[in-house]
XYZ file of C-alpha atoms in Angstrom:
736
model
C 32.325 -105.593 -10.979
C 33.404 -103.305 -13.715
C 30.163 -103.634 -15.585
C 28.201 -103.070 -12.407
C 30.198 -100.033 -11.425
C 29.572 -98.288 -14.761
C 25.813 -98.689 -14.631
C 25.110 -95.554 -12.622
C 27.191 -93.455 -14.998
C 25.197 -94.781 -17.918
C 21.989 -93.889 -16.133
C 23.330 -90.346 -15.565
C 24.094 -90.097 -19.249
C 20.565 -91.159 -20.069
C 19.159 -88.512 -17.706
C 21.422 -85.927 -19.240
C 19.699 -86.442 -22.545
C 16.296 -85.785 -20.991
C 14.893 -82.210 -21.457
C 14.016 -80.144 -18.379
C 11.459 -77.309 -18.370
C 12.608 -74.120 -20.036
C 14.035 -71.167 -18.161
C 11.314 -68.777 -16.939
C 10.756 -65.677 -19.093
C 12.148 -63.396 -16.413
C 15.553 -65.026 -16.741
C 18.199 -62.751 -18.247
C 19.185 -65.503 -20.661
C 15.798 -65.266 -22.405
C 15.746 -61.447 -22.975
C 17.683 -61.493 -26.203
C 15.867 -62.517 -29.358
C 19.095 -63.668 -30.989
C 19.952 -66.313 -28.356
C 18.802 -69.902 -28.682
C 16.678 -71.552 -25.995
C 18.935 -73.185 -23.454
C 18.208 -76.792 -22.453
C 19.552 -77.572 -19.036
C 19.945 -81.149 -17.704
C 17.516 -82.295 -15.094
C 18.042 -84.867 -12.379
C 14.635 -86.278 -13.008
C 12.726 -86.447 -16.227
C 9.110 -85.290 -16.323
C 8.102 -87.231 -19.463
C 5.903 -90.349 -19.050
C 8.197 -92.427 -21.137
C 11.198 -91.631 -19.001
C 9.325 -92.512 -15.831
C 8.352 -95.911 -17.351
C 11.885 -96.674 -18.358
C 13.240 -95.827 -14.961
C 10.656 -98.008 -13.249
C 11.355 -101.011 -15.405
C 15.032 -100.596 -14.777
C 14.501 -100.903 -11.016
C 12.458 -104.124 -11.554
C 15.144 -105.833 -13.519
C 17.815 -108.011 -11.810
C 21.096 -106.305 -11.042
C 22.891 -108.843 -13.110
C 21.531 -107.494 -16.372
C 22.128 -103.699 -16.220
C 21.309 -103.129 -19.876
C 20.264 -99.496 -20.454
C 18.460 -98.302 -23.551
C 18.481 -94.665 -24.810
C 15.111 -92.972 -25.297
C 13.860 -92.779 -28.836
C 14.642 -89.678 -30.923
C 10.940 -88.860 -31.235
C 10.692 -88.300 -27.481
C 13.683 -85.931 -27.464
C 12.246 -83.957 -30.335
C 8.899 -83.690 -28.553
C 10.581 -82.442 -25.399
C 12.400 -79.673 -27.347
C 9.136 -78.588 -28.961
C 7.494 -78.393 -25.529
C 10.312 -76.187 -24.223
C 10.145 -73.829 -27.212
C 6.360 -73.567 -26.851
C 6.715 -72.704 -23.179
C 9.246 -69.985 -23.965
C 7.084 -68.316 -26.641
C 3.904 -68.464 -24.575
C 2.435 -65.314 -22.745
C 3.965 -64.846 -19.289
C 1.685 -65.524 -16.380
C 3.313 -62.924 -14.066
C 1.969 -59.637 -15.516
C 3.426 -57.633 -12.666
C 6.976 -57.991 -14.049
C 8.217 -56.073 -17.039
C 9.299 -58.028 -20.151
C 11.720 -56.429 -22.504
C 11.876 -58.016 -25.909
C 11.757 -57.023 -29.512
C 8.464 -57.626 -31.195
C 8.464 -60.259 -33.873
C 7.493 -59.190 -37.372
C 4.731 -61.751 -37.243
C 3.265 -60.364 -33.997
C -0.316 -59.123 -34.413
C -0.195 -55.801 -32.416
C -2.471 -52.765 -32.911
C -0.917 -49.217 -32.952
C -1.837 -46.732 -30.141
C -4.629 -44.315 -31.100
C -4.740 -40.819 -29.582
C -7.757 -40.313 -27.323
C -8.897 -43.902 -27.630
C -9.272 -44.384 -23.829
C -12.322 -42.819 -22.250
C -10.468 -42.318 -18.970
C -8.750 -39.552 -16.954
C -5.068 -39.600 -16.099
C -3.702 -37.222 -13.439
C 0.006 -36.488 -13.745
C 2.459 -33.904 -12.452
C 5.471 -32.187 -13.958
C 8.649 -31.559 -11.980
C 11.791 -29.810 -13.104
C 14.706 -32.102 -13.822
C 17.843 -30.031 -13.250
C 20.038 -32.690 -14.877
C 18.051 -32.991 -18.109
C 17.139 -29.292 -17.874
C 13.536 -30.029 -18.764
C 10.224 -30.838 -17.100
C 9.670 -34.494 -16.268
C 6.278 -36.183 -16.053
C 5.674 -38.076 -12.819
C 2.698 -39.895 -11.442
C 0.362 -37.997 -9.114
C 1.076 -38.516 -5.417
C -1.054 -40.963 -3.596
C -3.844 -39.640 -1.399
C -2.603 -39.146 2.131
C -3.829 -41.617 4.622
C -6.004 -40.527 7.517
C -3.748 -40.069 10.507
C -4.591 -40.639 14.124
C -5.138 -36.919 14.882
C -7.508 -36.607 11.929
C -9.997 -38.937 13.587
C -10.917 -36.281 16.180
C -13.496 -33.538 15.585
C -10.862 -30.931 16.492
C -7.453 -30.860 18.124
C -6.116 -28.348 20.657
C -2.488 -27.692 19.738
C -0.127 -25.661 21.946
C 3.002 -24.326 20.256
C 5.877 -22.911 22.284
C 7.233 -19.697 20.786
C 10.867 -20.052 19.849
C 13.300 -18.528 22.366
C 10.390 -17.272 24.515
C 8.586 -18.574 27.558
C 5.080 -18.030 26.214
C 3.088 -20.287 23.896
C 0.250 -19.972 21.383
C -2.790 -22.264 21.414
C -4.359 -23.317 18.120
C -7.580 -25.215 17.399
C -7.227 -27.523 14.388
C -10.619 -28.388 12.894
C -10.891 -31.916 11.475
C -14.630 -32.573 11.155
C -15.960 -31.189 7.828
C -19.328 -30.277 9.332
C -17.708 -28.219 12.111
C -15.448 -26.579 9.543
C -18.480 -25.468 7.531
C -20.093 -23.962 10.633
C -16.971 -21.911 11.415
C -16.853 -20.697 7.822
C -20.253 -19.130 8.338
C -19.526 -17.652 11.770
C -16.098 -16.256 10.828
C -16.874 -15.229 7.245
C -15.956 -11.572 7.927
C -12.454 -12.452 9.155
C -10.601 -11.878 5.887
C -7.136 -12.669 7.208
C -8.108 -16.238 8.259
C -7.804 -18.964 5.624
C -11.314 -20.376 5.691
C -10.879 -22.194 2.388
C -8.561 -24.828 3.873
C -9.925 -28.340 4.164
C -8.666 -28.559 7.749
C -8.424 -24.937 8.941
C -6.626 -23.856 12.077
C -7.678 -20.965 14.339
C -6.095 -19.289 17.310
C -7.846 -20.114 20.560
C -8.051 -16.391 21.422
C -9.980 -15.676 18.230
C -12.600 -18.323 18.996
C -12.859 -16.970 22.560
C -14.000 -13.606 21.172
C -16.581 -15.317 18.962
C -18.177 -17.445 21.675
C -21.402 -15.348 21.576
C -21.655 -15.831 17.811
C -21.033 -19.573 18.135
C -23.721 -19.880 20.792
C -26.145 -17.844 18.691
C -25.472 -20.102 15.718
C -26.076 -23.167 17.902
C -29.412 -21.802 19.095
C -30.576 -20.933 15.574
C -29.482 -24.333 14.245
C -31.608 -26.022 16.890
C -34.626 -24.001 15.802
C -34.079 -24.618 12.110
C -33.055 -28.267 12.381
C -31.019 -28.009 9.175
C -27.730 -29.444 10.468
C -26.679 -32.987 11.121
C -26.497 -34.077 14.721
C -22.784 -34.926 14.583
C -21.776 -31.386 13.564
C -23.937 -29.823 16.276
C -22.505 -32.115 18.930
C -19.002 -31.154 17.746
C -19.987 -27.471 18.021
C -21.230 -28.069 21.590
C -17.933 -29.733 22.431
C -15.980 -26.815 20.917
C -17.954 -24.224 22.900
C -17.502 -26.124 26.149
C -13.796 -26.615 25.493
C -13.166 -22.906 24.818
C -15.118 -21.913 27.921
C -13.244 -24.369 30.120
C -9.837 -23.298 28.861
C -10.730 -19.588 29.233
C -12.442 -19.854 32.604
C -9.564 -18.371 34.590
C -9.132 -15.446 32.170
C -12.884 -14.730 32.110
C -13.078 -14.641 35.897
C -10.365 -11.935 35.926
C -11.561 -10.071 32.831
C -15.226 -9.468 33.675
C -14.730 -7.421 36.867
C -11.951 -5.388 35.223
C -14.147 -4.457 32.257
C -16.962 -3.406 34.580
C -14.554 -0.907 36.131
C -13.245 0.180 32.724
C -9.745 -1.161 33.371
C -7.431 -3.769 31.863
C -4.121 -5.455 32.620
C -1.333 -6.009 30.124
C -1.638 -9.804 30.056
C -5.343 -9.510 29.168
C -4.927 -7.084 26.267
C -5.581 -9.954 23.871
C -9.061 -10.286 25.392
C -9.776 -6.542 25.080
C -9.432 -6.299 21.292
C -11.792 -8.292 19.093
C -11.130 -9.000 15.428
C -12.852 -6.596 13.000
C -13.692 -4.157 15.799
C -13.025 -0.414 15.562
C -10.202 0.983 17.666
C -9.212 4.630 18.123
C -5.936 6.404 18.737
C -4.550 9.913 18.270
C -2.736 11.151 15.182
C 0.630 12.385 16.537
C 0.908 15.131 13.925
C -2.553 16.713 13.851
C -3.725 15.652 17.316
C -6.993 14.430 15.779
C -8.714 11.160 16.685
C -8.206 8.439 14.121
C -10.004 5.121 13.764
C -8.675 1.773 12.531
C -9.994 -1.761 12.226
C -8.271 -4.332 14.439
C -7.243 -7.650 12.893
C -4.999 -9.517 15.295
C -2.385 -8.942 17.979
C 0.792 -10.497 19.290
C 3.346 -9.918 22.028
C 6.791 -8.803 20.894
C 10.037 -7.281 22.110
C 12.138 -4.400 20.925
C 15.858 -4.696 20.360
C 16.324 -3.227 23.846
C 14.203 -6.028 25.312
C 11.108 -3.901 26.039
C 7.944 -5.961 25.743
C 4.906 -4.620 23.924
C 1.636 -5.812 22.461
C 1.493 -5.180 18.728
C -1.867 -4.626 17.092
C -2.121 -5.342 13.381
C -4.777 -3.032 11.994
C -6.177 -1.679 8.751
C -7.445 1.685 7.589
C -8.507 3.230 4.277
C -6.344 5.663 2.357
C -5.695 7.126 -1.065
C -2.187 6.962 -2.560
C -2.858 9.240 -5.515
C -3.892 6.369 -7.790
C -5.867 3.812 -5.770
C -8.240 3.995 -2.809
C -8.168 0.943 -0.569
C -6.916 -0.720 2.599
C -3.525 -0.179 4.215
C -2.008 -2.372 6.920
C -0.494 -0.694 9.960
C 1.012 -2.015 13.203
C 0.540 -0.111 16.463
C 2.295 -0.879 19.768
C 1.067 -0.824 23.373
C 4.016 -0.997 25.734
C 3.942 -3.357 28.683
C 2.576 -1.771 31.855
C 2.106 -2.951 35.420
C -1.132 -3.366 37.266
C -4.593 -2.409 36.031
C -4.846 0.722 33.881
C -7.957 2.625 32.727
C -8.778 1.552 29.187
C -9.242 5.122 27.966
C -5.747 5.975 29.275
C -4.190 3.618 26.724
C -2.756 5.027 23.514
C -5.072 2.660 21.620
C -8.362 1.218 22.817
C -11.701 -0.040 21.400
C -14.084 2.645 20.186
C -17.018 1.448 22.307
C -15.071 2.318 25.476
C -14.984 6.018 24.504
C -17.064 8.179 26.881
C -19.245 9.361 23.961
C -18.946 6.610 21.345
C -21.976 7.682 19.286
C -20.800 11.284 19.053
C -17.256 10.377 18.081
C -18.597 7.841 15.581
C -20.723 10.471 13.877
C -17.829 12.930 13.651
C -15.621 10.201 12.133
C -18.289 9.452 9.518
C -18.558 13.130 8.538
C -14.792 13.439 8.326
C -14.658 10.306 6.202
C -17.100 11.810 3.705
C -15.033 14.986 3.589
C -11.867 12.946 3.004
C -13.534 11.164 0.108
C -14.440 14.521 -1.450
C -10.801 15.651 -1.234
C -9.335 12.785 -3.247
C -7.557 14.090 -6.324
C -6.375 17.692 -6.810
C -8.218 20.470 -4.948
C -7.611 24.168 -4.236
C -8.640 25.012 -0.656
C -7.848 27.245 2.328
C -6.297 26.024 5.569
C -6.019 27.437 9.064
C -4.241 25.143 11.494
C -1.108 23.105 12.082
C 0.409 21.119 9.225
C 3.110 18.513 9.718
C 5.512 16.274 7.880
C 7.099 13.097 9.168
C 10.877 12.837 9.047
C 13.312 10.240 10.280
C 13.884 11.915 13.638
C 10.255 12.777 14.369
C 7.766 15.371 13.173
C 8.115 18.817 11.622
C 5.110 21.008 12.492
C 4.195 24.340 10.929
C 1.369 26.760 11.613
C -0.319 27.446 8.277
C -2.899 30.082 7.381
C -2.894 29.987 3.635
C -4.384 28.625 0.475
C -3.264 25.074 -0.146
C -3.293 22.471 -2.882
C -4.424 18.997 -1.876
C -2.770 16.534 -4.224
C -1.468 13.170 -3.007
C -0.177 12.195 -6.439
C 2.047 15.264 -6.818
C 3.156 14.921 -3.192
C 4.360 11.362 -3.834
C 6.132 12.407 -7.009
C 7.864 15.277 -5.250
C 8.776 13.265 -2.127
C 8.738 9.630 -3.334
C 10.352 8.277 -0.154
C 7.647 9.658 2.134
C 5.806 7.002 4.142
C 3.229 7.397 6.849
C 4.627 6.172 10.151
C 3.538 6.155 13.748
C 6.074 7.089 16.415
C 5.355 5.963 19.964
C 7.615 6.854 22.874
C 7.331 5.965 26.517
C 7.776 8.384 29.360
C 11.178 6.854 30.034
C 12.145 7.240 26.382
C 13.296 3.651 25.841
C 10.543 2.634 23.455
C 10.680 4.488 20.147
C 9.986 2.088 17.305
C 8.988 3.242 13.861
C 5.896 1.242 12.971
C 5.616 1.724 9.231
C 2.667 1.062 6.978
C 2.563 -0.611 3.622
C 3.327 2.069 1.078
C 1.124 0.560 -1.592
C -2.616 0.733 -1.069
C -4.148 -2.703 -1.661
C -7.625 -3.932 -2.622
C -8.500 -0.779 -4.503
C -11.699 -2.119 -6.118
C -14.285 -0.426 -3.901
C -17.612 1.190 -4.624
C -16.676 4.686 -3.511
C -20.139 6.076 -4.135
C -21.769 3.634 -1.710
C -19.079 3.219 0.926
C -20.795 2.127 4.175
C -20.447 4.186 7.327
C -18.367 1.556 9.126
C -15.789 2.014 6.350
C -15.963 5.808 6.231
C -14.739 5.993 9.834
C -11.496 4.307 8.738
C -10.386 7.237 6.555
C -7.287 9.041 7.882
C -7.536 12.424 9.641
C -5.080 14.203 7.296
C -4.423 14.568 3.576
C -1.216 15.272 1.700
C -0.793 18.687 0.145
C 1.188 21.893 -0.331
C 0.872 25.331 1.248
C 1.055 27.915 -1.522
C 2.217 30.714 0.792
C 4.548 28.735 3.043
C 5.938 26.456 0.291
C 5.441 23.524 2.666
C 4.758 19.956 1.543
C 3.043 18.135 4.388
C -0.102 16.617 5.884
C -3.106 18.823 6.536
C -5.895 17.995 8.990
C -9.168 17.381 7.175
C -11.161 19.202 9.864
C -9.228 22.454 9.260
C -9.681 22.529 5.476
C -12.264 24.928 4.091
C -13.439 25.975 0.642
C -12.489 29.202 -1.148
C -15.083 31.913 -1.513
C -14.899 33.367 -5.044
C -14.073 37.078 -5.082
C -12.707 39.658 -7.482
C -12.201 42.374 -4.864
C -8.413 42.171 -4.947
C -8.300 42.534 -8.725
C -10.782 45.415 -8.628
C -8.637 47.304 -6.093
C -5.443 46.693 -8.059
C -3.688 50.085 -8.451
C -2.625 49.903 -12.076
C -3.977 51.730 -15.122
C -7.288 50.382 -16.382
C -5.853 49.586 -19.821
C -3.145 47.418 -18.271
C -5.707 45.709 -16.057
C -7.992 44.881 -18.982
C -5.115 43.660 -21.139
C -3.674 41.211 -18.624
C -7.145 39.987 -17.645
C -8.132 39.317 -21.260
C -4.857 37.602 -22.106
C -5.000 35.185 -19.169
C -8.722 34.559 -19.559
C -8.195 33.661 -23.211
C -5.522 31.148 -22.230
C -7.799 29.480 -19.674
C -10.689 29.280 -22.152
C -11.650 25.730 -23.212
C -11.182 26.772 -26.885
C -7.604 27.950 -26.436
C -6.085 24.728 -27.757
C -8.186 24.593 -30.902
C -8.131 28.167 -32.130
C -4.683 28.151 -33.748
C -4.415 24.398 -34.198
C -2.576 23.541 -37.393
C -1.985 27.151 -38.347
C 1.303 28.781 -39.132
C 1.115 30.651 -35.807
C 1.506 27.521 -33.674
C 4.620 27.459 -31.512
C 6.504 24.853 -29.499
C 4.955 25.986 -26.214
C 1.343 27.193 -26.127
C 1.711 28.966 -22.803
C 1.128 32.592 -21.889
C 4.305 34.389 -20.732
C 4.079 37.773 -18.998
C 6.915 39.968 -17.722
C 6.185 42.514 -14.981
C 9.020 44.951 -14.304
C 9.415 48.049 -12.173
C 10.638 49.247 -8.755
C 9.907 47.250 -5.577
C 6.530 47.450 -3.872
C 4.481 48.762 -6.801
C 2.129 45.783 -7.205
C 3.895 43.282 -9.482
C 3.416 40.318 -7.144
C 0.012 41.624 -6.108
C -1.055 41.564 -9.754
C -0.293 37.840 -9.924
C -2.229 37.251 -6.686
C -5.180 39.235 -8.008
C -5.234 37.239 -11.246
C -5.174 33.997 -9.267
C -8.151 35.093 -7.191
C -10.030 36.463 -10.188
C -9.641 33.255 -12.259
C -10.047 30.987 -9.183
C -6.782 29.258 -9.962
C -3.932 28.477 -7.548
C -0.894 30.748 -7.594
C 2.258 28.638 -7.509
C 4.982 31.091 -6.485
C 8.700 30.361 -6.708
C 11.352 32.808 -5.560
C 14.850 33.015 -6.966
C 16.267 31.907 -3.623
C 14.608 28.503 -4.009
C 16.373 27.807 -7.307
C 19.911 26.539 -7.655
C 22.601 28.605 -9.334
C 24.092 25.405 -10.774
C 22.763 24.575 -14.239
C 22.867 20.832 -13.578
C 20.645 21.179 -10.501
C 18.437 23.883 -12.006
C 17.279 21.619 -14.838
C 15.458 19.011 -12.658
C 14.178 21.773 -10.363
C 12.460 23.569 -13.225
C 11.164 20.241 -14.541
C 9.416 19.541 -11.210
C 8.123 23.113 -10.908
C 6.596 23.125 -14.390
C 5.165 19.624 -13.832
C 3.383 20.647 -10.646
C 2.096 23.902 -12.155
C 0.709 22.041 -15.172
C -0.939 19.384 -13.012
C -2.700 22.045 -10.941
C -3.441 24.296 -13.943
C -1.935 26.999 -11.768
C -0.579 30.452 -12.506
C 3.173 30.105 -12.084
C 4.982 33.113 -10.633
C 8.793 33.264 -10.627
C 9.607 36.275 -8.493
C 12.833 38.297 -8.787
C 14.145 36.114 -11.619
C 16.991 38.499 -12.490
C 19.892 36.111 -11.908
C 18.529 33.523 -14.352
C 17.535 35.940 -17.108
C 20.458 38.332 -17.322
C 22.169 38.978 -20.631
C 24.636 36.272 -21.700
C 28.318 37.103 -22.202
C 31.365 35.304 -23.495
C 33.236 35.127 -20.196
C 30.350 34.027 -17.968
C 29.888 30.440 -19.080
C 28.000 29.273 -15.986
C 25.525 32.159 -16.240
C 25.090 31.356 -19.926
C 24.205 27.803 -19.016
C 21.572 29.020 -16.536
C 19.936 31.197 -19.176
C 20.050 28.367 -21.731
C 18.405 25.918 -19.321
C 15.710 28.434 -18.373
C 15.064 29.304 -22.003
C 14.661 25.643 -23.023
C 12.218 24.888 -20.194
C 10.319 28.098 -20.861
C 9.552 27.169 -24.463
C 7.890 23.875 -23.504
C 5.662 25.191 -20.712
C 2.029 25.531 -21.815
C 0.621 27.280 -18.732
C 0.498 30.872 -17.519
C 3.946 32.079 -16.447
C 4.533 35.467 -14.809
C 8.085 36.768 -14.294
C 8.854 39.786 -12.106
C 12.065 41.764 -12.026
C 13.539 45.108 -11.036
C 16.311 44.974 -13.664
C 14.645 44.483 -17.013
C 17.444 46.338 -18.796
C 19.797 43.487 -17.927
C 17.562 40.750 -19.373
C 18.778 38.578 -22.209
C 17.166 39.501 -25.519
C 16.151 35.889 -26.202
C 14.080 35.920 -23.004
C 12.460 39.251 -23.800
C 11.516 38.083 -27.288
C 9.560 35.183 -25.826
C 7.449 37.362 -23.532
C 3.978 37.889 -24.962
C 3.255 40.800 -22.648
C 5.669 43.186 -20.922
C 4.132 45.525 -18.355
C 6.074 48.325 -16.708
C 5.168 49.558 -13.216
C 6.023 52.992 -11.804
C 6.295 54.266 -8.261
C 2.949 54.724 -6.513
C 1.430 58.165 -6.471
C -0.722 59.582 -3.699
C -3.952 58.344 -5.248
C -2.486 54.856 -5.797
C -1.257 54.665 -2.200
C -4.680 55.649 -0.909
C -6.295 53.007 -3.108
C -3.877 50.339 -1.874
C -4.493 51.384 1.748
C -8.270 51.297 1.290
C -8.089 47.857 -0.318
C -6.070 46.379 2.551
C -8.351 47.937 5.185
C -11.412 46.547 3.443
C -9.947 43.052 3.424
C -9.120 43.304 7.154
C -12.245 44.895 8.619
C -14.801 44.971 5.794
C -16.675 47.828 4.195
C -18.246 48.814 7.498
C -14.853 48.995 9.173
C -13.741 51.830 6.912
C -15.932 54.195 8.926
C -13.338 53.991 11.722
C -10.909 55.884 9.479
C -11.613 59.405 8.375
C -10.799 60.735 4.918
C -8.212 63.145 6.387
C -6.390 60.236 8.098
C -6.257 58.258 4.852
C -4.972 61.297 2.933
C -2.226 61.908 5.471
C -1.183 58.246 5.331
C -1.075 58.382 1.507
C 1.359 61.288 1.671
C 4.001 59.038 3.225
C 6.864 57.903 1.000
C 5.997 54.205 1.222
C 5.327 51.482 -1.323
C 2.637 48.861 -1.413
C 4.600 46.174 0.408
C 5.442 48.559 3.252
C 1.783 49.546 3.579
C 0.851 45.888 3.828
C 3.427 45.251 6.581
C 2.276 48.250 8.661
C -1.368 47.191 8.508
C -0.423 43.608 9.374
C 1.219 44.803 12.599
C -1.767 47.028 13.420
C -4.187 44.130 12.898
C -2.161 41.941 15.258
C -2.300 44.644 17.933
C -6.097 44.944 17.559
C -6.574 41.235 18.025
C -4.356 41.319 21.095
C -6.565 44.075 22.560
C -9.707 42.267 21.365
C -10.855 45.447 19.627
C -11.684 46.484 16.104
C -8.868 47.876 13.969
C -8.611 51.650 14.389
C -6.354 54.617 13.696
C -4.793 54.173 17.127
C -3.534 50.691 16.249
C -2.014 51.999 13.005
C -0.296 54.842 14.907
C 1.168 52.316 17.363
C 2.409 50.201 14.458
C 4.081 53.247 12.885
C 5.617 54.253 16.189
C 6.944 50.756 16.826
C 8.794 50.881 13.519
C 10.050 54.466 13.974
C 7.521 56.124 11.684
C 4.896 58.858 12.099
C 2.153 60.436 10.008
C 2.520 63.989 8.670
C 0.481 66.665 10.435
C -1.447 67.442 7.270
C -1.978 66.022 3.823
C 0.032 68.837 2.312
C 3.173 68.018 4.301
C 5.346 65.452 2.456
C 7.226 63.080 4.721
C 9.808 60.418 4.023
C 9.425 56.934 5.355
C 11.981 57.481 8.102
C 11.922 60.979 9.633
């Protein structure tokens, strides 16, 4: 029994010596090159010899359980088979094998550019490694269920509102290409997308164009049938969904009326709309892009129109985006009663279109810096509304200098309801975009988009503002004022020659490099004398004679603080240089008085003025009544000092004749006899007082709708408490 009971254990020992197949290469025990191949026992041998031995053992009688060990050659062969299996190439290429290459391995090194293939990769930022990381390109998105349709109608509910917006998502490439052609002028729609999306309202406006395209495609036969069928389906779908709106819209438009909920159907993309400029009162035209319903902070509903117009910002000419509101109203309202409506609903659209084109051409001619005359209302926009000013003066049109002087100025539209609840500031983009335009060949449909006003400065009123283009006129050249100037002929010739030499094109090259060159190459003139003798008039006459603007600054406009005076003078000299203007600083006594030890602040004013004066290269005219009090450093820098005396009888008569000629012309002088002029010249008045008296008389003549006469002058004198002497030989003071 003992021998029989040990037989199975001996058989197990024999099987333990048999070699099982090696561990697969993916096993962790085979990843190290330093480890030896493991031979694990198997319950059943796979070698032929082992199977023969086991079979013969079962055939033998149980009484002779003799068991023989396999020969050593078989064991050795089994080990070799296992090692060969381990070192062989793995069959599963999808799994990674990490092992160190044997020195005997025959591997070729990688060669740059050896694969004639393309690899698409992406780089993403790895915030941990703080470097870009190469990743594989994303897989191409699968076609979703919605993409199988030609187009999809998508309704999106507006957040926190009861209304919704309907979009049409185009899926079919052929239909997409058709819409790219039909809507090619809609610049704000992304037509380059592979699957573009359009608002349903936009496609409603372009139903006639879509139908026209469908008819022409049928005649040409150049499109595939699938795309045309998709276009038919799109047209039918838009018509069906807009049927209720169309049935309400058509009769309203025939009557020239509209309701608030149908405003979206009134305005078509890229169409011209008109409104009124709140400052000038002139009609202005814009190009409509799109619209949307919105609410103010007070909960007032309005329809906002996003529009574009053309403008010049001093550097670039191009398009500017602006948003205009139409407040919610009840019932049907006449279209022309709206603040904004399409141009073709105007009673005389062709006439208004032609006037807008002419104004656009005039606006284009006014870009840059221009010296003109103006007679009308100018305005400037401020935070609380508009500041208007009646202007009858020479002006400078210069958007660039306006922006530099008032950099925070932005064009805005202020709309208020009758109840006063709706007063939003709808601002424009301050930077003009898309400035690359062919200004010489601007089409008429673009000219109408120019604004009705330009930015400028009134030389008489010292007013920076906007000036209506229609009220701007050119300046007729004239030397009459200079010819009638009541100063000695030698003084007149001297100041004319000096200023003309400065304005000559050769003035910069004559003394170039010579020892006579100075820091500032400007012309500085000092006019001094009693009030009303023609000092300011001399500057005005020079401006008219040389056809240059006269930029006048009074002492009251300048600060008495040296720290504030410095930037003020910097801006004044900058503007005068940009306009090539004659700069007049009138009554400049306080800034030019003699410096003293105990008046430190006054000394600072003189020092600031002196430093700015030396670097100004234009024509500067200073006037004063107190030349004896001037600082010697200022006087030394004056190239010409002209003294004026009180007007004599002949000078007064000349001044009077000059003013009368300017008011009523040469023919109008016949209304005044020589005796009347002689009697007037005997009065103890100066030039400024003569000008004021005649100004009052001219106003009275216009009120009576009559020509200016002696009677009007007598009434002006009487109104101010004055009277003429009985004869030319009777001297009379101003107030008798």
